Amino acid sequence: MVADALVYHPAVSHYLKFVATTVGRDKLLRLLQYFARFYAWYLLRTNKPASSIQPWETMKKQFGLVRKVMRAGKNVEHIKAAAVAADSKNGDPILRYLAVGRQLGYAGYLTFDLGTLLDATGIRKTESAKRLAKESQRFWVMGLSCSVVAQAYTLWRLRQREARVDRKEGEGVVEAKRIEVERAASRIQLTSDLCDLTVPLSALSWVNFDDGIVGLAGTLSSLLGIYSQWKKTA
């Protein structure tokens, strides 16, 4: 009876839907990867022996490699999304242009990242892998920057909409609630993007973030990604 109650619990069904998605699995692996990055840094800073640090370093590298394999070919998805955004005639043109920039940035990031796959897996080592990796990070910065600007602009527009709402009317109350939901989603995305920016900025040495900051930022953005995906699969 207890086993049946657990097996057929709605939370178990929700979990199965979550892990059935590629995004859900990727976010879980990403959480472990970046926490391992932070914890390896922490152990090093606290003068722990190499034997204690090595498992976390291995976890960071291996989960990063698994994620690289999982996202192979995903660049096509973002190329199509960029084309759809460019062809769209509805909505704010500023957000449309930023959406195109974001999708092209992600497409470029994943395309150059795909070029490093054979080298990363050890199938075929190439001298160009480091150059391709840097190009991928530059495109990631581009995509994330467009997303950050889009979220900041969205929050500004929501403040303008809110100022025009009459909360004394029924429709105004509904609109206010709708704005609050949109604002919460935009803030989550903005926070996630700002955290993610620490990764390519550090990799390109444009900003001097250590592994502790990058690991914590990546862990936080992964948790936010898990939260968002969990809600989508509800």
Short mmCIF file of C-alpha atoms in Angstrom, two decimals:
data_model
loop_
_atom_site.label_atom_id
_atom_site.label_comp_id
_atom_site.label_asym_id
_atom_site.label_seq_id
_atom_site.Cartn_x
_atom_site.Cartn_y
_atom_site.Cartn_z
CA MET A 1 0.00 0.00 0.00
CA VAL A 2 2.77 2.42 0.93
CA ALA A 3 4.73 1.47 -2.19
CA ASP A 4 1.65 2.02 -4.37
CA ALA A 5 1.05 5.41 -2.77
CA LEU A 6 4.60 6.45 -3.57
CA VAL A 7 4.66 5.05 -7.11
CA TYR A 8 1.37 6.65 -8.10
CA HIS A 9 2.00 9.94 -6.29
CA PRO A 10 1.51 12.99 -8.58
CA ALA A 11 5.03 14.18 -7.74
CA VAL A 12 6.50 11.00 -9.22
CA SER A 13 4.53 11.49 -12.44
CA HIS A 14 5.69 15.10 -12.57
CA TYR A 15 9.31 14.04 -12.04
CA LEU A 16 9.06 11.50 -14.87
CA LYS A 17 7.72 14.19 -17.21
CA PHE A 18 10.57 16.48 -16.14
CA VAL A 19 13.41 14.00 -16.74
CA ALA A 20 11.79 12.87 -20.01
CA THR A 21 12.73 16.26 -21.46
CA THR A 22 16.26 16.93 -22.72
CA VAL A 23 16.16 20.33 -21.03
CA GLY A 24 15.27 18.79 -17.68
CA ARG A 25 18.12 16.30 -17.78
CA ASP A 26 20.54 18.96 -18.98
CA LYS A 27 19.63 21.31 -16.13
CA LEU A 28 20.16 18.56 -13.55
CA LEU A 29 23.56 17.68 -15.02
CA ARG A 30 24.43 21.37 -15.21
CA LEU A 31 23.57 21.82 -11.53
CA LEU A 32 25.94 19.00 -10.57
CA GLN A 33 28.65 20.25 -12.95
CA TYR A 34 28.73 23.80 -11.59
CA PHE A 35 28.35 22.79 -7.97
CA ALA A 36 31.32 20.46 -8.48
CA ARG A 37 33.24 23.39 -9.99
CA PHE A 38 32.51 25.53 -6.94
CA TYR A 39 33.21 22.77 -4.42
CA ALA A 40 36.51 21.79 -6.03
CA TRP A 41 37.55 25.46 -5.78
CA TYR A 42 36.41 25.57 -2.15
CA LEU A 43 38.39 22.44 -1.23
CA LEU A 44 41.47 23.86 -2.94
CA ARG A 45 41.16 27.17 -1.10
CA THR A 46 40.82 25.36 2.24
CA ASN A 47 44.00 23.34 1.57
CA LYS A 48 42.30 19.97 1.32
CA PRO A 49 44.37 17.08 -0.14
CA ALA A 50 44.35 16.40 -3.87
CA SER A 51 42.58 13.09 -3.25
CA SER A 52 39.57 15.02 -1.92
CA ILE A 53 39.53 17.49 -4.81
CA GLN A 54 39.98 15.03 -7.68
CA PRO A 55 36.48 13.43 -7.58
CA TRP A 56 34.86 16.87 -7.88
CA GLU A 57 37.20 17.90 -10.69
CA THR A 58 36.34 14.69 -12.50
CA MET A 59 32.62 15.26 -11.96
CA LYS A 60 32.93 18.78 -13.38
CA LYS A 61 34.76 17.61 -16.51
CA GLN A 62 32.74 14.47 -17.19
CA PHE A 63 29.32 16.05 -16.71
CA GLY A 64 30.45 18.96 -18.88
CA LEU A 65 31.40 16.48 -21.60
CA VAL A 66 28.07 14.64 -21.31
CA ARG A 67 26.24 17.94 -21.73
CA LYS A 68 28.36 18.83 -24.76
CA VAL A 69 27.33 15.55 -26.42
CA MET A 70 23.67 16.06 -25.49
CA ARG A 71 23.49 19.50 -27.09
CA ALA A 72 25.08 18.42 -30.37
CA GLY A 73 22.83 19.50 -33.24
CA LYS A 74 20.80 21.90 -31.10
CA ASN A 75 22.19 24.82 -33.11
CA VAL A 76 19.62 24.09 -35.84
CA GLU A 77 16.82 24.76 -33.35
CA HIS A 78 18.16 28.24 -32.66
CA ILE A 79 18.77 29.02 -36.33
CA LYS A 80 15.11 28.22 -37.01
CA ALA A 81 14.02 30.28 -33.97
CA ALA A 82 16.02 33.25 -35.30
CA ALA A 83 14.33 32.95 -38.69
CA VAL A 84 10.88 32.73 -37.09
CA ALA A 85 11.59 35.79 -34.93
CA ALA A 86 12.86 37.73 -37.95
CA ASP A 87 9.74 36.88 -39.98
CA SER A 88 7.34 37.77 -37.17
CA LYS A 89 5.32 40.93 -37.76
CA ASN A 90 3.69 41.04 -34.35
CA GLY A 91 4.90 42.51 -31.07
CA ASP A 92 7.46 45.12 -30.16
CA PRO A 93 10.13 45.50 -32.88
CA ILE A 94 12.87 46.06 -30.28
CA LEU A 95 12.08 42.75 -28.61
CA ARG A 96 11.92 41.09 -32.03
CA TYR A 97 15.40 42.32 -32.99
CA LEU A 98 16.77 41.29 -29.61
CA ALA A 99 15.18 37.85 -30.01
CA VAL A 100 16.90 37.47 -33.39
CA GLY A 101 20.23 38.52 -31.85
CA ARG A 102 19.78 36.13 -28.93
CA GLN A 103 18.93 33.16 -31.13
CA LEU A 104 21.78 33.88 -33.55
CA GLY A 105 24.15 34.18 -30.59
CA TYR A 106 23.05 30.82 -29.22
CA ALA A 107 23.20 29.28 -32.71
CA GLY A 108 26.76 30.51 -33.19
CA TYR A 109 27.73 29.31 -29.73
CA LEU A 110 26.37 25.83 -30.33
CA THR A 111 27.80 25.62 -33.86
CA PHE A 112 31.35 26.41 -32.77
CA ASP A 113 30.88 24.25 -29.66
CA LEU A 114 29.93 21.36 -31.96
CA GLY A 115 33.22 21.89 -33.77
CA THR A 116 35.10 21.04 -30.57
CA LEU A 117 33.17 17.83 -29.88
CA LEU A 118 35.55 15.36 -31.51
CA ASP A 119 38.51 16.97 -29.76
CA ALA A 120 36.74 17.01 -26.37
CA THR A 121 35.76 13.35 -26.61
CA GLY A 122 39.27 12.38 -27.70
CA ILE A 123 38.05 10.90 -30.99
CA ARG A 124 40.13 13.28 -33.05
CA LYS A 125 42.40 15.94 -31.59
CA THR A 126 42.61 19.20 -33.56
CA GLU A 127 44.75 22.29 -33.16
CA SER A 128 41.77 24.53 -33.93
CA ALA A 129 39.74 23.33 -30.91
CA LYS A 130 40.87 26.16 -28.64
CA ARG A 131 40.11 28.81 -31.27
CA LEU A 132 36.67 27.31 -31.90
CA ALA A 133 35.99 27.20 -28.16
CA LYS A 134 36.80 30.92 -27.85
CA GLU A 135 34.53 31.78 -30.77
CA SER A 136 31.72 29.80 -29.17
CA GLN A 137 32.14 31.77 -25.94
CA ARG A 138 32.00 35.08 -27.85
CA PHE A 139 28.71 34.08 -29.47
CA TRP A 140 27.38 32.98 -26.08
CA VAL A 141 28.15 36.44 -24.71
CA MET A 142 26.27 37.92 -27.65
CA GLY A 143 23.20 35.77 -27.06
CA LEU A 144 23.15 36.35 -23.31
CA SER A 145 23.67 40.10 -23.72
CA CYS A 146 20.69 40.34 -26.07
CA SER A 147 18.62 38.38 -23.57
CA VAL A 148 19.69 40.63 -20.67
CA VAL A 149 18.76 43.78 -22.62
CA ALA A 150 15.44 42.20 -23.65
CA GLN A 151 14.53 41.35 -20.05
CA ALA A 152 15.50 44.81 -18.80
CA TYR A 153 13.40 46.37 -21.56
CA THR A 154 10.50 44.04 -20.74
CA LEU A 155 10.60 45.04 -17.07
CA TRP A 156 10.57 48.71 -18.08
CA ARG A 157 7.53 48.14 -20.32
CA LEU A 158 5.76 46.26 -17.52
CA ARG A 159 6.25 49.24 -15.19
CA GLN A 160 4.65 51.46 -17.82
CA ARG A 161 1.70 49.09 -18.22
CA GLU A 162 1.27 48.88 -14.46
CA ALA A 163 1.11 52.66 -14.14
CA ARG A 164 -1.92 52.69 -16.46
CA VAL A 165 -3.82 49.97 -14.57
CA ASP A 166 -6.88 50.93 -12.56
CA ARG A 167 -6.93 48.47 -9.68
CA LYS A 168 -10.43 49.56 -8.67
CA GLU A 169 -11.92 47.82 -11.69
CA GLY A 170 -12.23 44.08 -12.17
CA GLU A 171 -10.30 44.09 -15.45
CA GLY A 172 -7.61 46.21 -13.82
CA VAL A 173 -7.14 43.66 -11.03
CA VAL A 174 -6.79 40.85 -13.57
CA GLU A 175 -4.32 42.89 -15.61
CA ALA A 176 -2.28 43.68 -12.48
CA LYS A 177 -2.02 39.97 -11.67
CA ARG A 178 -1.01 39.20 -15.25
CA ILE A 179 1.71 41.86 -15.07
CA GLU A 180 3.02 40.41 -11.81
CA VAL A 181 3.31 36.95 -13.35
CA GLU A 182 5.15 38.34 -16.39
CA ARG A 183 7.43 40.41 -14.15
CA ALA A 184 8.35 37.39 -12.02
CA ALA A 185 9.21 35.34 -15.12
CA SER A 186 11.28 38.18 -16.57
CA ARG A 187 13.20 38.68 -13.32
CA ILE A 188 14.01 34.97 -13.13
CA GLN A 189 15.29 34.99 -16.71
CA LEU A 190 17.32 38.16 -16.13
CA THR A 191 18.94 36.72 -13.00
CA SER A 192 19.72 33.47 -14.82
CA ASP A 193 21.26 35.32 -17.79
CA LEU A 194 23.43 37.51 -15.55
CA CYS A 195 24.68 34.42 -13.72
CA ASP A 196 25.40 32.63 -16.99
CA LEU A 197 27.38 35.61 -18.29
CA THR A 198 30.07 34.89 -15.71
CA VAL A 199 30.96 31.67 -17.56
CA PRO A 200 31.95 33.00 -21.01
CA LEU A 201 33.32 36.26 -19.59
CA SER A 202 35.63 34.24 -17.37
CA ALA A 203 36.54 31.78 -20.16
CA LEU A 204 37.49 34.68 -22.44
CA SER A 205 39.40 36.40 -19.60
CA TRP A 206 37.35 39.55 -20.16
CA VAL A 207 36.48 39.59 -16.45
CA ASN A 208 38.61 37.98 -13.76
CA PHE A 209 36.08 35.67 -12.08
CA ASP A 210 37.51 32.72 -10.17
CA ASP A 211 35.98 29.23 -10.17
CA GLY A 212 34.20 29.95 -6.90
CA ILE A 213 32.15 32.80 -8.38
CA VAL A 214 31.55 31.02 -11.68
CA GLY A 215 30.58 27.80 -9.90
CA LEU A 216 28.11 29.53 -7.59
CA ALA A 217 26.64 31.61 -10.43
CA GLY A 218 26.26 28.49 -12.58
CA THR A 219 24.66 26.61 -9.71
CA LEU A 220 22.12 29.40 -9.16
CA SER A 221 21.23 29.71 -12.85
CA SER A 222 20.86 25.91 -13.03
CA LEU A 223 18.46 25.94 -10.09
CA LEU A 224 16.43 28.69 -11.76
CA GLY A 225 16.41 26.66 -14.97
CA ILE A 226 15.22 23.57 -13.11
CA TYR A 227 12.47 25.63 -11.45
CA SER A 228 11.27 27.03 -14.79
CA GLN A 229 11.35 23.65 -16.53
CA TRP A 230 9.61 22.01 -13.58
CA LYS A 231 6.74 24.50 -13.91
CA LYS A 232 6.51 23.92 -17.67
CA THR A 233 6.12 20.16 -17.17
CA ALA A 234 3.50 20.50 -14.44
#
